[in-house]
Amino acid sequence: MAFDRLGGSGGKKQILSIHIPKTAGISLAQVYLARYGYDAVCFFYNHRFFKKPPEGVGERVVATPPAAAMARERLIRSPLAASIARFLSRYLTNPPPVLRKFPADVAVIHGHFRVEPAVKDQYTLVTVLREPLQRVHSLYRYMRRRQREDEPTPRWWYPEMTFMDMARLPQNRNAQWRYLNGLQVDDFAHIGVTEHLEAFVKQITPGSGQRLPHQNVAPQEPLELSDRELAEFRKLNQKDYILYERVLNRVLAETHTTTPSLAL
């Protein structure tokens, strides 16, 4: 099925595009805007709907005054503050909400939300997954960049956090599986992987010749994990790996391509 035959008015199903963090969701948002126009696309970020895409599409950026930034830096560098931050990071979660009702006057709703399975048949579901280690590493790089630029970070983040510190937090384990909220792969009209995103865009916009914009790309940094840490990461994200490999195999069968390199 092509998107032109889905969503919009006239009794057709709306498209719910679930944006799992660090799966090229902001680039995909630009595809929707180009395909449908600003009036037909609605966004859901920061626990609310937007008809006009927020800055950067995915997040609002709030600048910190220089004096406040200096005070904050002194505070978070203290040993006591670091200990408190490490403890609280396990509990300061902000999971995406589970939604069952959506604005009725648009063709596409795209953003950080989960769908109530009871209403799945009323909508056309779309999402993109990413190789789990790549996704979490990208999220870690993104948080480090926001910290360096003194931009807002989630409540669970603290300045001295290592990659494995972040990976061990409950909210960062099996995040893709949890975003699906009980939905099955076959419940999605279109489900792709970032490693084959160009093919996914061609699938959802057939005949358009639309190119995929690359936005919100985290700076590249090497990731060095011991064999023990890598095994721990895979164990922490076992459900994500099962889900991802199932979708990847489906994508490869549909596109008749080989597995891409997943170099860090």
JSON list of C-alpha atoms in Angstrom, two decimals, residues 106-241:
[
{"chain": "A", "resi": 106, "resn": "VAL", "atom": "CA", "xyz": [-4.85, 15.74, 9.59]},
{"chain": "A", "resi": 107, "resn": "ALA", "atom": "CA", "xyz": [-3.56, 12.84, 7.51]},
{"chain": "A", "resi": 108, "resn": "VAL", "atom": "CA", "xyz": [-0.42, 12.07, 9.53]},
{"chain": "A", "resi": 109, "resn": "ILE", "atom": "CA", "xyz": [0.45, 12.20, 13.24]},
{"chain": "A", "resi": 110, "resn": "HIS", "atom": "CA", "xyz": [4.17, 11.73, 13.89]},
{"chain": "A", "resi": 111, "resn": "GLY", "atom": "CA", "xyz": [6.07, 11.80, 17.17]},
{"chain": "A", "resi": 112, "resn": "HIS", "atom": "CA", "xyz": [7.10, 10.21, 20.46]},
{"chain": "A", "resi": 113, "resn": "PHE", "atom": "CA", "xyz": [4.03, 8.29, 21.55]},
{"chain": "A", "resi": 114, "resn": "ARG", "atom": "CA", "xyz": [2.73, 4.77, 21.97]},
{"chain": "A", "resi": 115, "resn": "VAL", "atom": "CA", "xyz": [-0.55, 3.52, 20.57]},
{"chain": "A", "resi": 116, "resn": "GLU", "atom": "CA", "xyz": [-3.23, 1.82, 22.62]},
{"chain": "A", "resi": 117, "resn": "PRO", "atom": "CA", "xyz": [-3.51, -1.64, 20.98]},
{"chain": "A", "resi": 118, "resn": "ALA", "atom": "CA", "xyz": [-7.30, -1.59, 21.31]},
{"chain": "A", "resi": 119, "resn": "VAL", "atom": "CA", "xyz": [-7.53, 1.15, 18.65]},
{"chain": "A", "resi": 120, "resn": "LYS", "atom": "CA", "xyz": [-4.86, -0.18, 16.27]},
{"chain": "A", "resi": 121, "resn": "ASP", "atom": "CA", "xyz": [-7.33, -1.21, 13.56]},
{"chain": "A", "resi": 122, "resn": "GLN", "atom": "CA", "xyz": [-8.68, 2.34, 13.30]},
{"chain": "A", "resi": 123, "resn": "TYR", "atom": "CA", "xyz": [-5.34, 3.69, 12.03]},
{"chain": "A", "resi": 124, "resn": "THR", "atom": "CA", "xyz": [-2.54, 2.96, 9.61]},
{"chain": "A", "resi": 125, "resn": "LEU", "atom": "CA", "xyz": [0.57, 2.31, 11.69]},
{"chain": "A", "resi": 126, "resn": "VAL", "atom": "CA", "xyz": [4.11, 3.17, 10.62]},
{"chain": "A", "resi": 127, "resn": "THR", "atom": "CA", "xyz": [7.47, 3.06, 12.41]},
{"chain": "A", "resi": 128, "resn": "VAL", "atom": "CA", "xyz": [11.21, 2.61, 11.88]},
{"chain": "A", "resi": 129, "resn": "LEU", "atom": "CA", "xyz": [13.62, 0.57, 14.01]},
{"chain": "A", "resi": 130, "resn": "ARG", "atom": "CA", "xyz": [17.38, 0.68, 14.36]},
{"chain": "A", "resi": 131, "resn": "GLU", "atom": "CA", "xyz": [20.08, -1.82, 15.30]},
{"chain": "A", "resi": 132, "resn": "PRO", "atom": "CA", "xyz": [19.92, -1.61, 19.14]},
{"chain": "A", "resi": 133, "resn": "LEU", "atom": "CA", "xyz": [23.57, -0.84, 19.89]},
{"chain": "A", "resi": 134, "resn": "GLN", "atom": "CA", "xyz": [23.70, 1.76, 17.14]},
{"chain": "A", "resi": 135, "resn": "ARG", "atom": "CA", "xyz": [20.53, 3.40, 18.43]},
{"chain": "A", "resi": 136, "resn": "VAL", "atom": "CA", "xyz": [21.62, 3.64, 22.06]},
{"chain": "A", "resi": 137, "resn": "HIS", "atom": "CA", "xyz": [25.09, 4.83, 21.07]},
{"chain": "A", "resi": 138, "resn": "SER", "atom": "CA", "xyz": [23.52, 7.54, 18.92]},
{"chain": "A", "resi": 139, "resn": "LEU", "atom": "CA", "xyz": [21.33, 8.58, 21.87]},
{"chain": "A", "resi": 140, "resn": "TYR", "atom": "CA", "xyz": [24.41, 8.72, 24.11]},
{"chain": "A", "resi": 141, "resn": "ARG", "atom": "CA", "xyz": [26.31, 10.90, 21.63]},
{"chain": "A", "resi": 142, "resn": "TYR", "atom": "CA", "xyz": [23.28, 13.13, 21.28]},
{"chain": "A", "resi": 143, "resn": "MET", "atom": "CA", "xyz": [23.04, 13.63, 25.05]},
{"chain": "A", "resi": 144, "resn": "ARG", "atom": "CA", "xyz": [26.74, 14.39, 25.30]},
{"chain": "A", "resi": 145, "resn": "ARG", "atom": "CA", "xyz": [26.38, 17.00, 22.56]},
{"chain": "A", "resi": 146, "resn": "ARG", "atom": "CA", "xyz": [23.44, 18.63, 24.34]},
{"chain": "A", "resi": 147, "resn": "GLN", "atom": "CA", "xyz": [25.46, 18.72, 27.55]},
{"chain": "A", "resi": 148, "resn": "ARG", "atom": "CA", "xyz": [28.44, 20.33, 25.81]},
{"chain": "A", "resi": 149, "resn": "GLU", "atom": "CA", "xyz": [26.18, 22.96, 24.27]},
{"chain": "A", "resi": 150, "resn": "ASP", "atom": "CA", "xyz": [24.37, 23.51, 27.57]},
{"chain": "A", "resi": 151, "resn": "GLU", "atom": "CA", "xyz": [21.02, 22.51, 26.11]},
{"chain": "A", "resi": 152, "resn": "PRO", "atom": "CA", "xyz": [18.25, 20.82, 28.12]},
{"chain": "A", "resi": 153, "resn": "THR", "atom": "CA", "xyz": [18.74, 17.11, 28.86]},
{"chain": "A", "resi": 154, "resn": "PRO", "atom": "CA", "xyz": [16.37, 14.51, 30.34]},
{"chain": "A", "resi": 155, "resn": "ARG", "atom": "CA", "xyz": [16.07, 14.28, 34.10]},
{"chain": "A", "resi": 156, "resn": "TRP", "atom": "CA", "xyz": [17.82, 10.92, 34.13]},
{"chain": "A", "resi": 157, "resn": "TRP", "atom": "CA", "xyz": [21.00, 12.27, 32.50]},
{"chain": "A", "resi": 158, "resn": "TYR", "atom": "CA", "xyz": [23.99, 13.38, 34.58]},
{"chain": "A", "resi": 159, "resn": "PRO", "atom": "CA", "xyz": [27.30, 14.83, 33.27]},
{"chain": "A", "resi": 160, "resn": "GLU", "atom": "CA", "xyz": [29.64, 11.97, 34.17]},
{"chain": "A", "resi": 161, "resn": "MET", "atom": "CA", "xyz": [27.39, 9.26, 32.74]},
{"chain": "A", "resi": 162, "resn": "THR", "atom": "CA", "xyz": [29.18, 6.59, 30.74]},
{"chain": "A", "resi": 163, "resn": "PHE", "atom": "CA", "xyz": [27.65, 4.68, 27.88]},
{"chain": "A", "resi": 164, "resn": "MET", "atom": "CA", "xyz": [27.05, 1.61, 30.04]},
{"chain": "A", "resi": 165, "resn": "ASP", "atom": "CA", "xyz": [25.62, 3.76, 32.84]},
{"chain": "A", "resi": 166, "resn": "MET", "atom": "CA", "xyz": [23.03, 4.99, 30.38]},
{"chain": "A", "resi": 167, "resn": "ALA", "atom": "CA", "xyz": [22.44, 1.59, 28.82]},
{"chain": "A", "resi": 168, "resn": "ARG", "atom": "CA", "xyz": [21.69, 0.05, 32.23]},
{"chain": "A", "resi": 169, "resn": "LEU", "atom": "CA", "xyz": [18.91, 2.51, 33.06]},
{"chain": "A", "resi": 170, "resn": "PRO", "atom": "CA", "xyz": [15.47, 0.82, 32.91]},
{"chain": "A", "resi": 171, "resn": "GLN", "atom": "CA", "xyz": [14.11, 3.41, 30.47]},
{"chain": "A", "resi": 172, "resn": "ASN", "atom": "CA", "xyz": [16.90, 2.67, 27.98]},
{"chain": "A", "resi": 173, "resn": "ARG", "atom": "CA", "xyz": [16.51, -1.11, 27.95]},
{"chain": "A", "resi": 174, "resn": "ASN", "atom": "CA", "xyz": [14.42, -2.65, 25.16]},
{"chain": "A", "resi": 175, "resn": "ALA", "atom": "CA", "xyz": [13.13, 0.83, 24.34]},
{"chain": "A", "resi": 176, "resn": "GLN", "atom": "CA", "xyz": [12.01, -0.08, 20.82]},
{"chain": "A", "resi": 177, "resn": "TRP", "atom": "CA", "xyz": [10.05, -3.08, 22.04]},
{"chain": "A", "resi": 178, "resn": "ARG", "atom": "CA", "xyz": [8.41, -0.92, 24.71]},
{"chain": "A", "resi": 179, "resn": "TYR", "atom": "CA", "xyz": [7.50, 1.77, 22.16]},
{"chain": "A", "resi": 180, "resn": "LEU", "atom": "CA", "xyz": [5.45, -0.83, 20.28]},
{"chain": "A", "resi": 181, "resn": "ASN", "atom": "CA", "xyz": [3.42, -1.32, 23.48]},
{"chain": "A", "resi": 182, "resn": "GLY", "atom": "CA", "xyz": [2.22, -4.80, 22.64]},
{"chain": "A", "resi": 183, "resn": "LEU", "atom": "CA", "xyz": [1.72, -4.15, 18.93]},
{"chain": "A", "resi": 184, "resn": "GLN", "atom": "CA", "xyz": [3.01, -6.87, 16.60]},
{"chain": "A", "resi": 185, "resn": "VAL", "atom": "CA", "xyz": [5.13, -6.37, 13.50]},
{"chain": "A", "resi": 186, "resn": "ASP", "atom": "CA", "xyz": [2.20, -7.42, 11.31]},
{"chain": "A", "resi": 187, "resn": "ASP", "atom": "CA", "xyz": [0.05, -4.64, 12.83]},
{"chain": "A", "resi": 188, "resn": "PHE", "atom": "CA", "xyz": [2.15, -2.10, 10.91]},
{"chain": "A", "resi": 189, "resn": "ALA", "atom": "CA", "xyz": [1.35, -1.18, 7.33]},
{"chain": "A", "resi": 190, "resn": "HIS", "atom": "CA", "xyz": [4.95, -0.03, 6.92]},
{"chain": "A", "resi": 191, "resn": "ILE", "atom": "CA", "xyz": [7.86, -0.85, 9.21]},
{"chain": "A", "resi": 192, "resn": "GLY", "atom": "CA", "xyz": [11.46, -0.20, 8.26]},
{"chain": "A", "resi": 193, "resn": "VAL", "atom": "CA", "xyz": [14.99, 0.00, 9.60]},
{"chain": "A", "resi": 194, "resn": "THR", "atom": "CA", "xyz": [17.32, 2.97, 9.47]},
{"chain": "A", "resi": 195, "resn": "GLU", "atom": "CA", "xyz": [20.00, 0.92, 7.74]},
{"chain": "A", "resi": 196, "resn": "HIS", "atom": "CA", "xyz": [17.66, 0.72, 4.71]},
{"chain": "A", "resi": 197, "resn": "LEU", "atom": "CA", "xyz": [15.88, 4.03, 5.12]},
{"chain": "A", "resi": 198, "resn": "GLU", "atom": "CA", "xyz": [16.13, 5.11, 1.49]},
{"chain": "A", "resi": 199, "resn": "ALA", "atom": "CA", "xyz": [14.26, 1.97, 0.45]},
{"chain": "A", "resi": 200, "resn": "PHE", "atom": "CA", "xyz": [11.67, 2.65, 3.15]},
{"chain": "A", "resi": 201, "resn": "VAL", "atom": "CA", "xyz": [11.07, 6.20, 1.86]},
{"chain": "A", "resi": 202, "resn": "LYS", "atom": "CA", "xyz": [10.65, 4.87, -1.68]},
{"chain": "A", "resi": 203, "resn": "GLN", "atom": "CA", "xyz": [8.14, 2.36, -0.36]},
{"chain": "A", "resi": 204, "resn": "ILE", "atom": "CA", "xyz": [6.00, 4.92, 1.43]},
{"chain": "A", "resi": 205, "resn": "THR", "atom": "CA", "xyz": [6.22, 7.57, -1.30]},
{"chain": "A", "resi": 206, "resn": "PRO", "atom": "CA", "xyz": [6.21, 5.51, -4.53]},
{"chain": "A", "resi": 207, "resn": "GLY", "atom": "CA", "xyz": [6.92, 7.36, -7.73]},
{"chain": "A", "resi": 208, "resn": "SER", "atom": "CA", "xyz": [7.72, 10.64, -5.97]},
{"chain": "A", "resi": 209, "resn": "GLY", "atom": "CA", "xyz": [11.49, 10.51, -6.39]},
{"chain": "A", "resi": 210, "resn": "GLN", "atom": "CA", "xyz": [11.67, 12.09, -2.94]},
{"chain": "A", "resi": 211, "resn": "ARG", "atom": "CA", "xyz": [15.10, 12.17, -1.33]},
{"chain": "A", "resi": 212, "resn": "LEU", "atom": "CA", "xyz": [15.67, 11.58, 2.36]},
{"chain": "A", "resi": 213, "resn": "PRO", "atom": "CA", "xyz": [16.99, 14.61, 4.25]},
{"chain": "A", "resi": 214, "resn": "HIS", "atom": "CA", "xyz": [19.53, 13.85, 6.97]},
{"chain": "A", "resi": 215, "resn": "GLN", "atom": "CA", "xyz": [18.85, 15.88, 10.12]},
{"chain": "A", "resi": 216, "resn": "ASN", "atom": "CA", "xyz": [19.67, 15.75, 13.83]},
{"chain": "A", "resi": 217, "resn": "VAL", "atom": "CA", "xyz": [22.67, 13.50, 13.19]},
{"chain": "A", "resi": 218, "resn": "ALA", "atom": "CA", "xyz": [24.70, 12.95, 16.36]},
{"chain": "A", "resi": 219, "resn": "PRO", "atom": "CA", "xyz": [28.48, 13.63, 16.10]},
{"chain": "A", "resi": 220, "resn": "GLN", "atom": "CA", "xyz": [30.49, 10.50, 15.44]},
{"chain": "A", "resi": 221, "resn": "GLU", "atom": "CA", "xyz": [32.47, 9.14, 18.39]},
{"chain": "A", "resi": 222, "resn": "PRO", "atom": "CA", "xyz": [34.10, 5.72, 18.76]},
{"chain": "A", "resi": 223, "resn": "LEU", "atom": "CA", "xyz": [32.52, 3.26, 21.15]},
{"chain": "A", "resi": 224, "resn": "GLU", "atom": "CA", "xyz": [34.82, 0.81, 22.87]},
{"chain": "A", "resi": 225, "resn": "LEU", "atom": "CA", "xyz": [33.13, -1.98, 24.82]},
{"chain": "A", "resi": 226, "resn": "SER", "atom": "CA", "xyz": [34.70, -5.06, 26.33]},
{"chain": "A", "resi": 227, "resn": "ASP", "atom": "CA", "xyz": [33.32, -8.47, 25.41]},
{"chain": "A", "resi": 228, "resn": "ARG", "atom": "CA", "xyz": [31.69, -8.58, 28.83]},
{"chain": "A", "resi": 229, "resn": "GLU", "atom": "CA", "xyz": [30.01, -5.19, 28.36]},
{"chain": "A", "resi": 230, "resn": "LEU", "atom": "CA", "xyz": [28.81, -6.11, 24.88]},
{"chain": "A", "resi": 231, "resn": "ALA", "atom": "CA", "xyz": [27.31, -9.34, 26.21]},
{"chain": "A", "resi": 232, "resn": "GLU", "atom": "CA", "xyz": [25.64, -7.39, 29.01]},
{"chain": "A", "resi": 233, "resn": "PHE", "atom": "CA", "xyz": [24.22, -4.89, 26.54]},
{"chain": "A", "resi": 234, "resn": "ARG", "atom": "CA", "xyz": [22.77, -7.65, 24.37]},
{"chain": "A", "resi": 235, "resn": "LYS", "atom": "CA", "xyz": [21.21, -9.27, 27.43]},
{"chain": "A", "resi": 236, "resn": "LEU", "atom": "CA", "xyz": [19.70, -5.96, 28.57]},
{"chain": "A", "resi": 237, "resn": "ASN", "atom": "CA", "xyz": [18.16, -5.49, 25.11]},
{"chain": "A", "resi": 238, "resn": "GLN", "atom": "CA", "xyz": [17.25, -9.05, 24.20]},
{"chain": "A", "resi": 239, "resn": "LYS", "atom": "CA", "xyz": [13.69, -8.13, 23.20]},
{"chain": "A", "resi": 240, "resn": "ASP", "atom": "CA", "xyz": [14.92, -5.28, 21.03]},
{"chain": "A", "resi": 241, "resn": "TYR", "atom": "CA", "xyz": [17.34, -7.58, 19.22]}
]
